XYZ file of C-alpha atoms in Angstrom:
403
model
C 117.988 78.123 111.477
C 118.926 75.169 113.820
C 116.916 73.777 117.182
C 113.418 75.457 114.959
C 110.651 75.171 112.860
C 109.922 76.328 109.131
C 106.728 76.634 107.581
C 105.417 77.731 104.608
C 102.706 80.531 105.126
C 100.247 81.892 102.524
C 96.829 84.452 102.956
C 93.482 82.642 102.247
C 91.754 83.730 99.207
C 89.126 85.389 100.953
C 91.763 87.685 102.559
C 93.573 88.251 99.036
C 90.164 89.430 97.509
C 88.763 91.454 100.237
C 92.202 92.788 101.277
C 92.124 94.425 96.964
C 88.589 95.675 97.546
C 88.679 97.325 100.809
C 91.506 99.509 98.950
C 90.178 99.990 96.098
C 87.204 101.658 98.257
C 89.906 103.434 100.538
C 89.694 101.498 103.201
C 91.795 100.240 105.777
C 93.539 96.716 105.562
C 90.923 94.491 106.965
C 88.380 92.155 105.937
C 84.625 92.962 103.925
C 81.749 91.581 105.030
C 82.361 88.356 102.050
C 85.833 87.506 102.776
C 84.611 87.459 106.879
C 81.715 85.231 105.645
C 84.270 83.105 103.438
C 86.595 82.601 106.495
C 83.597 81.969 109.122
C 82.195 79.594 106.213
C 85.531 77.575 106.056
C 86.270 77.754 109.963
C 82.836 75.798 110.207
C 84.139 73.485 107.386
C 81.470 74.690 104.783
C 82.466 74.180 101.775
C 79.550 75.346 99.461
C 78.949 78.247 101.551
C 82.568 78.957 101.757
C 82.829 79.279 97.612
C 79.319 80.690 97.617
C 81.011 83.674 99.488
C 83.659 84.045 97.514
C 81.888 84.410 94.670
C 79.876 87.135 95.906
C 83.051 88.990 96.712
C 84.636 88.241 93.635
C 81.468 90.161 91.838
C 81.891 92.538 94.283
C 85.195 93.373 93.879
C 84.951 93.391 89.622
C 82.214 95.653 89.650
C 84.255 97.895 91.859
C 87.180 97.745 89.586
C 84.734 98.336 86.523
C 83.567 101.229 87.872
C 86.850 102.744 88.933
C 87.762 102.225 85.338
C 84.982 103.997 84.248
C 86.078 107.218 86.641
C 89.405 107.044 85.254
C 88.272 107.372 82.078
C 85.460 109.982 82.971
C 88.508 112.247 84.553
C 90.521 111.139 81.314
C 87.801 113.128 78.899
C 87.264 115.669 81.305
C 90.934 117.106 80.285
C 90.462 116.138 77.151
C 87.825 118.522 76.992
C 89.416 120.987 78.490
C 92.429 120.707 76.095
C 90.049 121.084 73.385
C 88.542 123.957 74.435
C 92.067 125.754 75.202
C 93.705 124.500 71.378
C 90.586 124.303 69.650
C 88.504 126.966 70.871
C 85.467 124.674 71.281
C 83.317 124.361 73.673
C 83.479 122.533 76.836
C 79.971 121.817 77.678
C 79.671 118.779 76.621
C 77.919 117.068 78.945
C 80.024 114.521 81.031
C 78.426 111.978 83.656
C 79.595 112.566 87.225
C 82.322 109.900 88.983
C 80.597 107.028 90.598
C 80.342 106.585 94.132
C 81.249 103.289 94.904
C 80.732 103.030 98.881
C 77.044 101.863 100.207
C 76.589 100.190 96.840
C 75.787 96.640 95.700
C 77.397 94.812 92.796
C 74.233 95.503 90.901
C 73.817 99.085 91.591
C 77.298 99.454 90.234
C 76.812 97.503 87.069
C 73.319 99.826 86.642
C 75.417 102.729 87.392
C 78.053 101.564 85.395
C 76.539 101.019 82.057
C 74.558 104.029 82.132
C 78.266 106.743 82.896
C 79.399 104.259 79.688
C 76.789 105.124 77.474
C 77.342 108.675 78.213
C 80.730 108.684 77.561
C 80.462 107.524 74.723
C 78.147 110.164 73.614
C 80.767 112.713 75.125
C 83.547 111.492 73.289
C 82.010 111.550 69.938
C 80.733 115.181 70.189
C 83.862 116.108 71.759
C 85.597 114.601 68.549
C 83.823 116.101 66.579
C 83.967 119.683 67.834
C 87.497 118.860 66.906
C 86.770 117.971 63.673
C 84.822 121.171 62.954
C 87.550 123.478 64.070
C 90.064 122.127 62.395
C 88.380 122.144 58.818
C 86.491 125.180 59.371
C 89.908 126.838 60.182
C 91.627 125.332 56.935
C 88.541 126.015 54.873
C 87.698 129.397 56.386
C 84.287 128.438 57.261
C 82.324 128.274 60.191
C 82.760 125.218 62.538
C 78.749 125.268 63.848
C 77.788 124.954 59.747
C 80.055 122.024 59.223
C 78.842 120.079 62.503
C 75.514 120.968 61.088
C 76.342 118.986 57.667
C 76.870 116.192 59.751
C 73.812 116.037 60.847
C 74.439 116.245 64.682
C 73.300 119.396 66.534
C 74.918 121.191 69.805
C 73.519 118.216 71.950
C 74.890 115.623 69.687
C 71.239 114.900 68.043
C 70.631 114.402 64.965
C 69.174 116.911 62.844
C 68.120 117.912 59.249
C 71.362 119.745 57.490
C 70.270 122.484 55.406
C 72.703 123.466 52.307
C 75.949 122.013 52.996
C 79.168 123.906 52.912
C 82.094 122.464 50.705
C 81.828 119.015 50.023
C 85.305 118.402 50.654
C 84.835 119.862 53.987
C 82.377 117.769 54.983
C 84.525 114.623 54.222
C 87.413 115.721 56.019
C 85.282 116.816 59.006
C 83.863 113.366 58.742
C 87.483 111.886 58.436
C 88.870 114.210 61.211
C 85.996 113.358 63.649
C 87.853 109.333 63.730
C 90.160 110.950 66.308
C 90.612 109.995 69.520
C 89.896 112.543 71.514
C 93.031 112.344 73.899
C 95.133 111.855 70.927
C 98.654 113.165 71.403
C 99.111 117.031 70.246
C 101.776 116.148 67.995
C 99.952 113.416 65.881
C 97.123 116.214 65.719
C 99.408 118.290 63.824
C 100.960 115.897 62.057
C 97.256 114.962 60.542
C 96.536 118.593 60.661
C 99.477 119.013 57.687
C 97.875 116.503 55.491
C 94.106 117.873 55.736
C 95.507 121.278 54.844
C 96.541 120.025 51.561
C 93.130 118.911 50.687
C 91.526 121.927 50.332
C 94.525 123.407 47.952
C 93.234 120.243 45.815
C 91.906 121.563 42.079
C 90.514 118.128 41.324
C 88.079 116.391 42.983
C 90.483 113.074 42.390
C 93.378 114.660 44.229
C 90.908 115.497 46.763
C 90.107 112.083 47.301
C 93.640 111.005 47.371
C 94.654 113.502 49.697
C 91.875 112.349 51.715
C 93.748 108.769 51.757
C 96.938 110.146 53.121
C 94.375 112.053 56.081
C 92.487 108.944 56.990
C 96.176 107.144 57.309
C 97.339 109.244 59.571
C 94.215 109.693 61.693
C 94.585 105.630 61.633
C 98.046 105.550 62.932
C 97.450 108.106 65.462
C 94.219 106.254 66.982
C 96.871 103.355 67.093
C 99.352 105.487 69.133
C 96.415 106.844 71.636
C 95.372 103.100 72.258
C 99.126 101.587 72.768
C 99.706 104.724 75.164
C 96.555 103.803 76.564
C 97.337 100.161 76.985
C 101.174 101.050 78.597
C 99.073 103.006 81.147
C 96.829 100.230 81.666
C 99.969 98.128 82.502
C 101.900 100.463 84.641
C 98.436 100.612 86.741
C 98.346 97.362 87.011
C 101.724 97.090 88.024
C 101.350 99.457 90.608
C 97.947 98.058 91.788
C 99.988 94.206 92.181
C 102.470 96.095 93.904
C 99.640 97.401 96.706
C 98.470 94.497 97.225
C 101.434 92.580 97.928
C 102.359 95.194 100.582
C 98.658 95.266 101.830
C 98.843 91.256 102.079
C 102.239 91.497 103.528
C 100.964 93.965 106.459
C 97.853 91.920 107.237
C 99.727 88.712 107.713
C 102.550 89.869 109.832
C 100.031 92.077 112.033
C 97.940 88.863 112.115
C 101.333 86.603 112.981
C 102.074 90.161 115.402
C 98.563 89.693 116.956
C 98.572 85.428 117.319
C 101.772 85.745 119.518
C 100.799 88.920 121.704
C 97.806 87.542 122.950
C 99.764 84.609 124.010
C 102.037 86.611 126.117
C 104.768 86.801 123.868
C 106.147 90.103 123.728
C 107.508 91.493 120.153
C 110.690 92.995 120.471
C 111.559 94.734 117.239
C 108.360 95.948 114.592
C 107.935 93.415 111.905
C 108.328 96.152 108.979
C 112.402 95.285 109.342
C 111.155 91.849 107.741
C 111.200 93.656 104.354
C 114.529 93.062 104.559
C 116.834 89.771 104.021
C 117.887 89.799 106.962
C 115.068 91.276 108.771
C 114.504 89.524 111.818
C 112.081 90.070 115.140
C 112.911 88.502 118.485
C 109.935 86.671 120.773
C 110.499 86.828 124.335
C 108.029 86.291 127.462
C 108.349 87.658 131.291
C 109.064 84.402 132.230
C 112.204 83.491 130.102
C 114.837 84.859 131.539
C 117.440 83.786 129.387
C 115.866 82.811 126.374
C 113.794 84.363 123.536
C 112.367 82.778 120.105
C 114.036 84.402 116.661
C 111.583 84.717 113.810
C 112.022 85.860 110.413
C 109.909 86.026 107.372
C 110.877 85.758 104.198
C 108.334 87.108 101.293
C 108.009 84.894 98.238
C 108.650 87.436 95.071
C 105.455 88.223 92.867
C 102.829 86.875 95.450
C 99.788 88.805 94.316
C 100.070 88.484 91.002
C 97.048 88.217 88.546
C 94.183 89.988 86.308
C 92.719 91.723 87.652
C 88.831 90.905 88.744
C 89.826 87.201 89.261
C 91.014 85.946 92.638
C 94.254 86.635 92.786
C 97.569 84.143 94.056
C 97.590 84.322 97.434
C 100.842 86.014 98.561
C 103.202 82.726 100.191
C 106.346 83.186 102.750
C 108.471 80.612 104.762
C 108.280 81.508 108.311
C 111.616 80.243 110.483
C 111.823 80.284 114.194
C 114.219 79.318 116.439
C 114.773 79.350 120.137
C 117.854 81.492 121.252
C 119.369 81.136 124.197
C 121.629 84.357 126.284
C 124.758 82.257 126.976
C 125.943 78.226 127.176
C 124.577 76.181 129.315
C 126.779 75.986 132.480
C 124.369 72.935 134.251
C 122.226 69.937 133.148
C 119.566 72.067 135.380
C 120.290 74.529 132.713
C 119.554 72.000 129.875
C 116.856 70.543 131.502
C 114.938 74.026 130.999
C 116.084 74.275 127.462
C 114.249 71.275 126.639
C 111.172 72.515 128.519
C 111.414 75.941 126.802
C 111.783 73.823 123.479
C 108.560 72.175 124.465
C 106.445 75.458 125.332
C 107.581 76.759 122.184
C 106.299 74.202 120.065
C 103.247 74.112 121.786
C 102.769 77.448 121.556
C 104.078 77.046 117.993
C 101.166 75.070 117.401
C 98.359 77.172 119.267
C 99.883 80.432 117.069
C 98.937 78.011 113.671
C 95.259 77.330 114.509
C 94.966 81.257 116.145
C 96.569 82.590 112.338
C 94.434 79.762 110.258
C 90.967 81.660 111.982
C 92.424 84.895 110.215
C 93.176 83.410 107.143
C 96.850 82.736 107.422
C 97.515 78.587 106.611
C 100.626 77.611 107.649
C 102.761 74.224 106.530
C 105.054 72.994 108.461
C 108.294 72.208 106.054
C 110.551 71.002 109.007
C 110.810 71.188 112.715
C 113.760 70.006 115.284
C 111.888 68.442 118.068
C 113.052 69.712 121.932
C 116.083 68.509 123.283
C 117.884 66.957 119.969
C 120.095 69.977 120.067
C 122.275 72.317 121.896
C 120.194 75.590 121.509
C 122.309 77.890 119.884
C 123.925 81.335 122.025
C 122.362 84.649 121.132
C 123.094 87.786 123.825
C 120.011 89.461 121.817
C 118.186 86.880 123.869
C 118.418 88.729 126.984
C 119.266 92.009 125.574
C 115.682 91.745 124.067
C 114.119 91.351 127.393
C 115.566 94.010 129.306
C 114.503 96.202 126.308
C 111.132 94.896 126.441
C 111.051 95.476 130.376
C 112.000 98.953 130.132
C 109.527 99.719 127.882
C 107.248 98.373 130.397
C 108.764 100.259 133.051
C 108.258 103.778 130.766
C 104.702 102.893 129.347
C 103.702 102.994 133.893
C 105.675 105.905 134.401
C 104.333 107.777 131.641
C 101.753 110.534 133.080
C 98.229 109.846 131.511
């Protein structure tokens, strides 16, 4: 864009972090009490309390995460259960800790929290596993599932207890073998391990036994492989779709912020800034008192802005903002060209005033270039007064418009 200005524009830290948190709570876009106290820390120029903020929401915002983790993998072993219980014929009481809740909680609560919901999940997912276990030998054995948790040594509640007689020793090893499993291990690889634990108890040695047993504990190997690489590829695609968030909740906080700067310097925005998702997306500044000339601004979002693993501060998403003033027609007088240049002028003042108004919400902004006023013939636009009779009869509707 000629007779204009282009900056590069990128979201302060503080914004990036709090912007994640207050959706991973379910929040609106906005800023949590930390990134405020970051941004009020560096608009006062202080530096340690500025990073001492940020630090604080950084904690924050991981033990948030954490603990959304955890209730993912809470609901996870809920259906796991539930599978089990419909396949399996087990039960499905296992005792499972309730979700978190995360809002009115500090960073230490959560971690308390936290740590305890793991513990008990782990406890869930071994009993669960080896409920499993039990029904699958006692089917292929024909013996009862509640004797074979018994031999090993775990009771109902997952406590330990004192076995009386134990059923078939083979049994018992293959129960012991089969209770490895993941329990959200996929159907299929159940069956396939299933095949190979039936053959042990056709065994008439207690050496094929044991080499049967081999070919079981492969397989229940391989298939705890395949549950953690589809676990990981769902860890990714979150992720993925978490970055992808955030870039459009950083992208709507710093063109409502740019949105806001302008409006309350009288600037009126012609078209909504969701077009600049788009290349060629494009919004039109114009003011009551420019007749014949309005400001074009477009924004153009910097690919893969937010970026990064997640519980570190993220990259802050970066655009390059380009303005230029527009006039309606040519100049037909030096009078004419005369208010060009004092338009020009305004506008870069104003240009200015909108930086230090967008730097208090955590939008810095670099100026790359910038024609100064008057080295230019403005270019011709007829959006530029199309926009403001548009905007004016708006105006005109919003008083007519009963209350």
């Amino acid at each position: 864009m000629s007779s204009g200005v282009e900056a590069e524009i990128a979201l302060d830290a503080a914004v990036v972090l709090t912007l994640g948190t207050n959706r991973l709570l379910g929040g609106a876009a906005g800023l949590a009490a930390g990134g405020a106290e970051a941004l009020a820390a560096l608009a006062q120029g202080k530096a340690e309390a500025r990073e001492a903020a940020l630090r604080e929401a950084q904690a924050y915002e991981a033990s948030v995460r954490a603990a959304l983790d955890v209730n993912a993998r809470i609901t996870a072993l809920r259906d796991s259960r539930k599978r089990a219980a419909e396949a399996y014929g087990v039960s499905a009481d296992a005792a499972l800790p309730e979700p978190l809740v995360l809002g009115g909680r500090s960073a230490e609560e959560l971690g308390a929290l936290r740590a305890e919901a793991e513990a008990a999940l782990a406890e869930a997912e071994g009993r669960i596993s080896a409920d499993i276990a039990a029904a699958m030998t006692g089917h292929i054995f024909a013996l009862p599932a509640e004797g074979l948790r018994a031999a090993q040594g775990l009771d109902r509640r997952g406590a330990v207890s004192r076995p009386e007689a134990g059923p078939d020793p083979r049994a018992e090893t293959l129960t012991r073998v089969l209770a490895r499993v993941l329990p959200d291990a996929a159907e299929g690889d159940r069956r396939h391990i299933a095949e190979a634990a039936q053959s042990v108890a056709a065994a008439r040695t207690a050496g094929e036994a044991e080499g049967l047993l081999t070919e079981v504990r492969f397989r229940v190997q391989s298939a705890n492989e395949r549950t953690r690489l589809v676990r990981a590829q769902a860890r990714r695609l979150a992720e993925e779709q978490e970055a992808l968030r955030q870039a459009e909740d950083e992208r709507k906080y710093m063109l409502e912020t740019i949105t806001a700067a302008f409006a309350q310097m009288g600037y009126e925005v012609d078209t909504g800034f969701e077009t600049m998702t788009a290349k060629d997306g494009a919004v039109l500044l114009t003011r009551g008192d420019w007749p014949e000339h309005a400001v074009k601004m477009r924004i153009d979002q910097t690919e893969g802005a937010a970026q990064g693993a997640p519980g570190c501060i993220r990259t802050p998403a970066h655009a390059t903002l380009r303005a230029a003033m527009l006039r309606a027609g040519p100049p037909q007088s030096e009078e004419e060209r005369r208010i060009d240049v004092e338009r020009e002028r305004e506008w870069c003042d104003a240009f200015e005033e909108a930086r230090a108004r967008l730097s208090a919400g955590g939008v810095r902004s670099d100026v790359r270039w910038r024609i100064e006023p008057g080295r230019q013939e403005l270019p011709t636009a007829p959006e530029a007064r199309k926009a403001r009779n548009r905007a004016q009869h708006e105006r005109e509707r919003q008083r007519e418009r009963p209350e």
